[in-house]
Amino acid sequence: MTVPPTFDDVLAAADRLRDHAHPTPVLTSRRVDAEVGAAVHFKCENLQRMGAFKFRGAFNALSRLSAEQRRAGVVAYSSGNHAQAVALSARILDMQATIVMPHDAPASKVAATRGYGARIVGYDRYTEDRTRIGAALADEQGLTLVPPYDHADVIAGQGTAALELFDEVGELDALFVCLGGGGLLAGSALAARERSPECRVYGVEPEAGDDGQRSFRGGEIVHIDTPDTIADGAQTQHLGRLTFPIIRRDVTDVHTVTDAELVEAMRVFASTLKIVVEPTGCLAFAAVRRLAPELAGLRIGVIVSGGNIDLGRYAALLR
Amino acid sequence: MTVPPTFDDVLAAADRLRDHAHPTPVLTSRRVDAEVGAAVHFKCENLQRMGAFKFRGAFNALSRLSAEQRRAGVVAYSSGNHAQAVALSARILDMQATIVMPHDAPASKVAATRGYGARIVGYDRYTEDRTRIGAALADEQGLTLVPPYDHADVIAGQGTAALELFDEVGELDALFVCLGGGGLLAGSALAARERSPECRVYGVEPEAGDDGQRSFRGGEIVHIDTPDTIADGAQTQHLGRLTFPIIRRDVTDVHTVTDAELVEAMRVFASTLKIVVEPTGCLAFAAVRRLAPELAGLRIGVIVSGGNIDLGRYAALLR
């Protein structure tokens, strides 16, 4: 699967998702606008089905499988939200899903994945290679592997969130998107290039895992060890072979933020916007808050990627 | 001001609010629907400006004042959200607001009210009568008193939330609304009677302050001491002379829930719907969860009234 996705693929994904994904609300806050000095539009994918944008890509990918592939079932490896997304999409499409998840994945995500009827295979994210485990399961049992980001249908599906944002609020000056493996960022960039050609598109990743920034600025994919960050959805080790060229071509720059900045953004989300956002979902807004002096007077889009976090951990971060 | 509001007043309020209030989103969750056994539509007034439905009634009331009244300014007494609502509305309409607030009001609400430019006068909610303090300030300084619920323009404004809900999702079998002084419940009932005539409308109040239930069932307004409940927006002592007759005529029944049930509902809002809801805002959903066996298969509306709560207190309740 090495044909890169295009904007037409994003449009086709939007058609497939029409009756299945929530058209998530775009929230605004005059208080946030006053603090940032810009007009900020939050695309709330934490209010998406299963609590994250990942449903879009997974459902789009699974809905394109052949009847034979559907009968055999799918396998996916994920630190959390992609797992739930594949599990839920498989249930909707009446398929069996097998999910390879790290032993230390958040309990709420494991429980939710199991709740959608998926079979779970555990592994150690610090010593084992989930790619290899997933590939072995696919080989041995004839399952179709649904990678978390480096897949044309996944990228196209993720792009539908930004597509909806532009279709609702019109052109923007800048769009901030969290960056792990690059599926959401690449898809968002495809949407931005067509719907708002002058819009600058920024990826935002944890400072502890700045492989995306180094890859973007250096021109080749940098591999790192699993980074130590509270943004568990961005604990990826490298960009993808499909996502990287799109990001290089259509993205303006990649920024990093600290875990402390993520917690501050999470608190503003709770106290001002009244929404629950997981650490990874705070990446884009944390960068907007840090870069506010450079964004004065602009129309900004922020993709709020997800809201899946254990309540106990969330409460501890809010205190 | 003793002429009771009608549905036409709700429509007129919706016109006045069009460019000022957020048309808040209606959220749904298949997980909640599966747990309750009904199709539940959450009208999210916690995502309203200043974080609660109270903005609707206050803005509607203030926008109807004469030029002379605007010049003199307004005074309001409130345990919190009405204070912020009047303060914000006054700022938008370029008026001076004086707010009579209890000394133990949540710090976030006091700070927000002051942040909107209002002058704050404190009192002890267990020993002093806020009605008398507000009336004295109105007399002495020529201010117009904006009561928190017993005012036709306030009731009509609050009714616009339910109006938007019906206009978005169509008719419902039952609508659940939190009940303190009855402004939101009376306004919602006016909207329901016209937009969804068969819809049962339920008020929900804290078990510790069941004056509304006793008043509704007994046929005359019952007065109680300030109730001890975490639902600080429903710590009212009695229904209003305007709200009570509307509630008697257009409401089906009044239910009560415990503080423990409010906390459980708050946790579901955070973990499943990914929204921050203050205790008072959890009343309606807590009743739906308790009454689920009787609601099987119905189309339900729930007004989520507000999301203003100190983060530390919120975190303590979530743990």
XYZ file of N, CA and C in Angstrom, chain B residues 68-261:
582
model
N -32.886 54.990 30.107
C -32.659 55.539 31.448
C -32.195 54.439 32.409
N -32.876 53.294 32.337
C -32.473 52.175 33.199
C -31.053 51.711 32.882
N -30.703 51.717 31.612
C -29.343 51.308 31.228
C -28.309 52.237 31.826
N -28.618 53.532 31.807
C -27.664 54.496 32.354
C -27.467 54.289 33.850
N -28.541 53.977 34.566
C -28.444 53.822 36.023
C -27.733 52.521 36.413
N -27.894 51.494 35.603
C -27.247 50.219 35.908
C -28.178 49.219 36.565
N -27.667 47.988 36.759
C -28.487 46.902 37.299
C -27.840 46.298 38.538
N -28.668 45.625 39.338
C -28.186 44.885 40.497
C -28.806 43.496 40.465
N -28.032 42.496 40.894
C -28.526 41.123 40.916
C -27.961 40.408 42.129
N -28.718 39.446 42.643
C -28.191 38.578 43.706
C -28.138 37.161 43.148
N -27.088 36.418 43.494
C -26.915 35.121 42.861
C -25.878 34.299 43.596
N -26.089 32.982 43.593
C -25.090 32.072 44.137
C -23.985 31.821 43.123
N -24.065 32.400 41.956
C -22.968 32.195 41.037
C -23.219 32.484 39.580
N -23.878 31.568 38.864
C -23.947 31.705 37.422
C -24.794 32.891 36.968
N -25.863 33.194 37.707
C -26.668 34.364 37.338
C -25.829 35.633 37.496
N -24.959 35.639 38.498
C -24.077 36.788 38.696
C -23.200 37.016 37.464
N -22.549 35.952 37.021
C -21.698 36.083 35.840
C -22.521 36.464 34.618
N -23.723 35.919 34.546
C -24.586 36.178 33.391
C -24.972 37.654 33.322
N -25.354 38.222 34.470
C -25.725 39.638 34.486
C -24.487 40.505 34.237
N -23.370 40.122 34.840
C -22.142 40.906 34.666
C -21.720 40.926 33.196
N -21.731 39.766 32.562
C -21.328 39.695 31.155
C -22.322 40.435 30.264
N -23.605 40.226 30.512
C -24.622 40.902 29.696
C -24.503 42.419 29.834
N -24.269 42.884 31.065
C -24.109 44.326 31.290
C -22.916 44.855 30.525
N -21.828 44.087 30.524
C -20.644 44.563 29.805
C -20.931 44.653 28.301
N -21.605 43.634 27.769
C -21.932 43.645 26.337
C -22.808 44.850 26.004
N -23.763 45.165 26.912
C -24.727 46.236 26.663
C -24.252 47.572 27.230
N -23.009 47.597 27.686
C -22.383 48.839 28.147
C -23.122 49.466 29.343
N -23.379 48.621 30.343
C -24.038 49.070 31.574
C -23.156 48.696 32.769
N -23.416 49.333 33.930
C -22.714 48.954 35.154
C -23.558 47.937 35.928
N -22.928 46.834 36.372
C -23.641 45.824 37.149
C -23.087 45.757 38.569
N -23.987 45.639 39.559
C -23.618 45.371 40.949
C -24.166 43.995 41.314
N -23.306 43.132 41.861
C -23.727 41.753 42.127
C -23.634 41.458 43.625
N -24.743 40.985 44.193
C -24.791 40.562 45.596
C -24.532 39.055 45.626
N -23.350 38.668 46.177
C -22.934 37.256 46.138
C -22.652 36.751 47.537
N -22.963 35.476 47.816
C -22.616 34.915 49.132
C -21.098 34.831 49.306
N -20.646 35.007 50.554
C -19.210 34.960 50.827
C -18.610 33.608 50.439
N -19.441 32.521 50.472
C -18.898 31.186 50.185
C -19.171 30.729 48.749
N -19.455 31.660 47.854
C -19.625 31.283 46.445
C -18.294 30.733 45.917
N -18.368 29.786 44.947
C -17.134 29.228 44.399
C -16.193 30.328 43.891
N -14.925 30.191 44.248
C -13.939 31.224 43.910
C -13.908 31.509 42.405
N -14.086 30.449 41.602
C -14.017 30.659 40.155
C -15.159 31.561 39.688
N -16.332 31.424 40.362
C -17.474 32.242 39.942
C -17.296 33.698 40.378
N -16.753 33.899 41.584
C -16.496 35.270 42.039
C -15.484 35.948 41.112
N -14.416 35.223 40.805
C -13.363 35.803 39.960
C -13.893 36.133 38.570
N -14.712 35.220 38.025
C -15.238 35.456 36.684
C -16.168 36.666 36.680
N -16.989 36.795 37.724
C -17.918 37.917 37.799
C -17.159 39.235 37.863
N -16.134 39.250 38.705
C -15.308 40.459 38.813
C -14.603 40.722 37.471
N -14.197 39.632 36.819
C -13.501 39.773 35.540
C -14.355 40.431 34.470
N -15.675 40.294 34.577
C -16.573 40.937 33.612
C -16.836 42.388 33.983
N -16.160 42.875 35.018
C -16.262 44.304 35.331
C -17.346 44.667 36.321
N -17.933 43.681 36.998
C -19.011 43.980 37.944
C -18.445 44.392 39.306
N -19.233 45.172 40.049
C -18.944 45.503 41.441
C -19.599 44.420 42.302
N -18.867 43.880 43.286
C -19.398 42.764 44.082
C -19.665 43.188 45.519
N -20.864 42.866 46.028
C -21.244 43.097 47.422
C -21.502 41.731 48.064
N -20.743 41.383 49.124
C -20.852 40.060 49.736
C -21.916 39.980 50.817
N -22.405 38.749 51.104
C -23.352 38.533 52.209
C -23.243 37.087 52.669
N -23.833 36.798 53.837
C -23.816 35.448 54.410
C -25.104 34.736 54.040
N -25.013 33.673 53.228
C -26.225 33.069 52.690
C -27.022 32.318 53.762
N -26.405 32.046 54.917
C -27.143 31.322 55.962
C -27.844 32.259 56.950
N -27.440 33.549 57.014
C -28.058 34.444 58.005
C -28.685 35.694 57.392
N -28.265 36.066 56.169
C -28.791 37.307 55.593
C -29.738 36.994 54.434
N -30.629 37.934 54.125
C -31.617 37.760 53.060
C -31.156 38.543 51.829
N -30.730 37.807 50.810
C -30.176 38.479 49.630
C -31.230 39.307 48.898
N -32.475 38.845 48.986
C -33.548 39.593 48.326
C -33.624 41.012 48.895
N -33.540 41.095 50.244
C -33.638 42.390 50.891
C -32.427 43.271 50.548
N -31.229 42.667 50.526
C -30.020 43.434 50.191
C -30.125 43.984 48.773
N -30.568 43.139 47.848
C -30.698 43.580 46.462
C -31.719 44.701 46.327
N -32.858 44.541 47.018
C -33.913 45.562 46.941
C -33.432 46.892 47.517
N -32.663 46.820 48.613
C -32.153 48.041 49.232
C -31.197 48.766 48.295
N -30.317 48.015 47.646
C -29.382 48.634 46.703
C -30.142 49.265 45.544
N -31.170 48.586 45.065
C -31.972 49.108 43.963
C -32.616 50.431 44.374
N -33.213 50.446 45.562
C -33.868 51.650 46.080
C -32.894 52.804 46.224
N -31.809 52.537 46.938
C -30.870 53.603 47.305
C -30.156 54.180 46.095
N -29.827 53.341 45.117
C -28.965 53.801 44.023
C -29.684 53.864 42.677
N -30.999 53.608 42.695
C -31.767 53.708 41.453
C -31.472 52.610 40.445
N -30.934 51.480 40.947
C -30.576 50.382 40.047
C -31.810 49.527 39.731
N -31.794 48.896 38.577
C -32.858 47.950 38.241
C -32.463 46.565 38.722
N -33.333 45.960 39.509
C -33.057 44.628 40.031
C -33.356 43.571 38.966
N -32.393 42.677 38.748
C -32.608 41.560 37.818
C -32.634 40.277 38.649
N -33.823 39.785 38.989
C -33.894 38.586 39.840
C -33.403 37.356 39.087
N -32.922 36.339 39.814
C -32.305 35.184 39.142
C -33.296 34.294 38.405
N -34.554 34.293 38.813
C -35.489 33.400 38.107
C -36.912 33.942 38.026
N -37.360 34.724 39.004
C -38.784 35.078 39.018
C -39.063 36.365 38.253
N -38.847 36.310 36.948
C -38.951 37.484 36.083
C -39.312 36.971 34.698
N -40.311 37.590 34.081
C -40.820 37.068 32.805
C -39.734 37.016 31.725
N -38.897 38.065 31.648
C -37.867 38.086 30.601
C -36.765 37.065 30.866
N -36.501 36.816 32.149
C -35.508 35.792 32.503
C -36.037 34.406 32.124
N -37.266 34.120 32.485
C -37.881 32.829 32.163
C -37.907 32.623 30.640
N -38.334 33.659 29.922
C -38.417 33.543 28.454
C -37.038 33.273 27.851
N -36.024 33.963 28.369
C -34.661 33.754 27.867
C -34.187 32.324 28.115
N -34.431 31.823 29.316
C -33.980 30.454 29.630
C -34.670 29.443 28.722
N -35.895 29.748 28.312
C -36.623 28.811 27.461
C -36.020 28.607 26.078
N -35.106 29.492 25.695
C -34.536 29.374 24.346
C -33.616 28.167 24.204
N -33.080 27.658 25.318
C -32.217 26.461 25.216
C -33.048 25.262 24.763
N -34.183 25.040 25.443
C -35.057 23.919 25.040
C -35.600 24.147 23.632
N -35.917 25.405 23.314
C -36.395 25.722 21.963
C -35.384 25.254 20.906
N -34.104 25.596 21.112
C -33.061 25.152 20.179
C -32.976 23.634 20.119
N -33.119 23.001 21.269
C -33.049 21.531 21.310
C -34.147 20.918 20.438
N -35.385 21.362 20.641
C -36.492 20.809 19.840
C -36.304 21.140 18.360
N -35.855 22.354 18.065
C -35.703 22.723 16.661
C -34.606 21.901 15.991
N -33.651 21.407 16.796
C -32.576 20.600 16.205
C -32.933 19.122 16.112
N -33.565 18.565 17.132
C -33.770 17.105 17.138
C -35.229 16.687 16.964
N -36.131 17.646 16.910
C -37.542 17.287 16.736
C -38.227 16.956 18.053
N -39.398 16.347 17.958
C -40.156 16.070 19.180
C -39.487 15.002 20.041
N -39.756 15.093 21.342
C -39.173 14.156 22.305
C -40.291 13.554 23.146
N -39.991 12.411 23.770
C -40.960 11.796 24.674
C -40.871 12.383 26.079
N -39.679 12.796 26.473
C -39.508 13.345 27.818
C -38.322 14.293 27.841
N -38.453 15.360 28.633
C -37.377 16.340 28.789
C -37.091 16.495 30.277
N -35.806 16.396 30.653
C -35.399 16.521 32.051
C -34.615 17.819 32.240
N -35.004 18.592 33.260
C -34.449 19.931 33.469
C -34.166 20.120 34.960
N -33.010 20.672 35.288
C -32.712 20.911 36.699
C -33.642 22.004 37.249
N -33.854 21.946 38.569
C -34.811 22.853 39.199
C -34.214 23.482 40.457
N -34.095 24.817 40.427
C -33.746 25.571 41.625
C -34.926 26.471 41.920
N -34.904 27.687 41.335
C -36.049 28.580 41.473
C -37.095 28.382 40.404
N -36.732 27.660 39.348
C -37.718 27.292 38.340
C -37.677 28.082 37.044
N -36.706 28.970 36.873
C -36.655 29.758 35.645
C -36.397 28.898 34.418
N -35.408 28.028 34.507
C -35.085 27.167 33.371
C -36.215 26.166 33.116
N -36.747 25.611 34.192
C -37.819 24.609 34.039
C -39.072 25.241 33.438
N -39.474 26.413 33.929
C -40.670 27.071 33.393
C -40.468 27.443 31.922
N -39.321 28.023 31.602
C -39.046 28.396 30.217
C -39.011 27.181 29.307
N -38.380 26.088 29.774
C -38.305 24.858 28.978
C -39.693 24.287 28.749
N -40.557 24.373 29.770
C -41.916 23.845 29.641
C -42.713 24.645 28.607
N -42.509 25.978 28.588
C -43.185 26.805 27.579
C -42.770 26.367 26.175
N -41.472 26.109 26.001
C -40.985 25.676 24.686
C -41.530 24.292 24.331
N -41.539 23.396 25.312
C -41.993 22.023 25.062
C -43.467 21.984 24.656
N -44.295 22.788 25.336
C -45.728 22.745 25.051
C -46.045 23.078 23.604
N -45.233 23.959 23.003
C -45.483 24.353 21.605
C -44.751 23.470 20.603
N -43.511 23.115 20.928
C -42.695 22.403 19.950
C -42.856 20.885 20.002
N -43.335 20.380 21.116
C -43.427 18.930 21.289
C -44.527 18.651 22.303
N -45.780 18.866 21.872
C -46.900 18.900 22.826
C -47.051 17.648 23.684
N -46.639 16.493 23.159
C -46.796 15.250 23.931
C -45.631 15.004 24.882
N -44.628 15.850 24.831
C -43.418 15.618 25.631
C -43.708 15.802 27.122
N -43.346 14.784 27.921
C -43.417 14.936 29.366
C -42.224 15.777 29.813
N -42.453 16.711 30.700
C -41.383 17.595 31.169
C -41.193 17.380 32.662
N -39.953 17.049 33.054
C -39.662 16.757 34.454
C -38.652 17.757 35.022
N -38.949 18.255 36.224
C -37.952 19.012 36.966
C -37.172 18.068 37.853
N -35.905 18.397 38.110
C -35.070 17.557 38.976
C -34.322 18.448 39.953
N -34.475 18.152 41.247
C -33.804 18.975 42.256
C -33.067 18.083 43.251
N -32.182 18.666 44.064
C -31.443 17.853 45.035
C -32.403 17.320 46.107
N -32.163 16.089 46.541
C -33.006 15.484 47.572
C -33.030 16.341 48.841
N -31.880 16.976 49.138
C -31.793 17.790 50.364
C -32.651 19.047 50.283
N -33.052 19.446 49.065
C -33.873 20.643 48.905
C -35.066 20.323 48.024
N -36.006 19.548 48.568
C -37.113 19.033 47.753
C -38.345 19.947 47.803
N -38.123 21.244 48.048
C -39.262 22.168 48.107
C -40.035 22.193 46.795
N -39.345 22.045 45.678
C -40.014 22.081 44.381
C -40.978 20.912 44.221
N -40.508 19.725 44.594
C -41.365 18.547 44.511
C -42.592 18.693 45.422
N -42.336 19.156 46.660
C -43.441 19.306 47.609
C -44.410 20.395 47.127
N -43.855 21.480 46.567
C -44.718 22.545 46.054
C -45.557 22.035 44.888
N -44.900 21.351 43.964
C -45.587 20.854 42.781
C -46.709 19.896 43.159
N -46.385 18.953 44.046
C -47.371 17.927 44.386
C -48.444 18.454 45.343
N -48.078 19.433 46.173
C -49.022 19.952 47.166
C -49.876 21.108 46.677
N -49.411 21.768 45.604
C -50.235 22.827 45.040
C -49.997 24.211 45.612
N -49.024 24.363 46.535
C -48.657 25.729 46.959
C -47.168 25.791 47.277
N -46.620 26.985 47.142
C -45.175 27.153 47.243
C -44.691 26.868 48.669
N -43.784 25.902 48.796
C -43.191 25.527 50.081
C -41.854 26.251 50.240
N -41.623 26.844 51.419
C -40.345 27.492 51.711
C -39.499 26.585 52.600
N -38.206 26.491 52.311
C -37.301 25.670 53.143
C -36.071 26.494 53.504
N -35.266 25.992 54.468
C -33.975 26.611 54.740
C -33.037 26.292 53.578
N -31.969 27.070 53.447
C -30.997 26.815 52.387
C -30.508 25.370 52.491
N -30.743 24.547 51.449
C -30.404 23.129 51.555
C -28.900 22.870 51.445
N -28.463 21.803 52.090
C -27.052 21.408 52.074
C -26.850 20.386 50.957
N -26.312 20.855 49.844
C -26.101 19.986 48.676
C -24.918 20.516 47.870
N -24.265 19.623 47.112
C -23.171 20.078 46.254
C -23.711 20.830 45.036
N -25.009 20.738 44.789
C -25.608 21.447 43.649
C -25.849 22.908 44.035
N -24.789 23.696 44.041
C -24.881 25.062 44.578
C -25.827 25.955 43.768
N -26.081 25.605 42.514
C -27.016 26.398 41.720
C -28.472 26.102 42.046
N -28.714 25.064 42.854
C -30.090 24.712 43.212
C -30.321 24.853 44.714
N -29.518 25.710 45.357
C -29.689 25.938 46.805
C -30.728 27.032 47.059
N -31.803 26.985 46.290
C -32.867 27.974 46.459
C -33.808 27.524 47.575
N -34.548 28.484 48.111
C -35.421 28.183 49.256
C -36.888 28.018 48.864
N -37.226 28.438 47.644
C -38.624 28.325 47.212
C -38.733 28.639 45.726
N -39.799 28.155 45.103
C -40.095 28.519 43.714
C -40.590 29.963 43.666
N -40.718 30.502 42.449
C -41.130 31.886 42.298
C -42.628 32.030 42.043
N -43.122 33.230 42.238
C -44.553 33.466 42.022
C -44.907 33.384 40.544
N -43.909 33.660 39.666
C -44.155 33.508 38.233
C -43.850 32.092 37.755
N -42.769 31.502 38.284
C -42.378 30.182 37.780
C -43.333 29.086 38.241
N -43.847 29.215 39.478
C -44.665 28.126 40.033
C -45.920 27.814 39.220
N -46.716 28.814 38.842
C -47.933 28.484 38.074
C -47.623 27.839 36.722
N -46.546 28.264 36.083
C -46.183 27.644 34.798
C -45.783 26.193 35.021
N -44.995 25.966 36.075
C -44.551 24.607 36.389
C -45.753 23.726 36.736
N -46.665 24.245 37.530
C -47.871 23.478 37.875
C -48.675 23.107 36.633
N -48.728 24.049 35.681
C -49.571 23.845 34.501
C -48.892 22.944 33.464
N -47.587 23.155 33.222
C -46.939 22.548 32.052
C -45.930 21.452 32.357
N -45.645 21.212 33.631
C -44.652 20.194 33.985
C -45.364 18.924 34.433
N -44.735 17.789 34.168
C -45.359 16.498 34.462
C -45.140 16.069 35.906
N -43.900 16.226 36.390
C -43.603 15.860 37.778
C -42.221 16.417 38.127
N -41.898 16.374 39.417
C -40.584 16.800 39.886
C -39.930 15.623 40.608
N -38.693 15.301 40.229
C -37.938 14.214 40.856
C -36.790 14.778 41.691
N -36.280 13.969 42.603
C -35.085 14.369 43.354
C -33.993 13.326 43.166
N -32.735 13.760 43.318
C -31.582 12.838 43.283
C -30.632 13.218 44.422
N -29.792 12.281 44.807
C -28.837 12.518 45.890
C -27.536 13.123 45.350
N -26.747 13.696 46.254
C -25.438 14.206 45.852
C -24.560 13.092 45.284
N -24.666 11.888 45.852
C -23.868 10.764 45.337
C -24.245 10.463 43.885
N -25.526 10.572 43.569
C -25.952 10.334 42.186
C -25.442 11.447 41.256
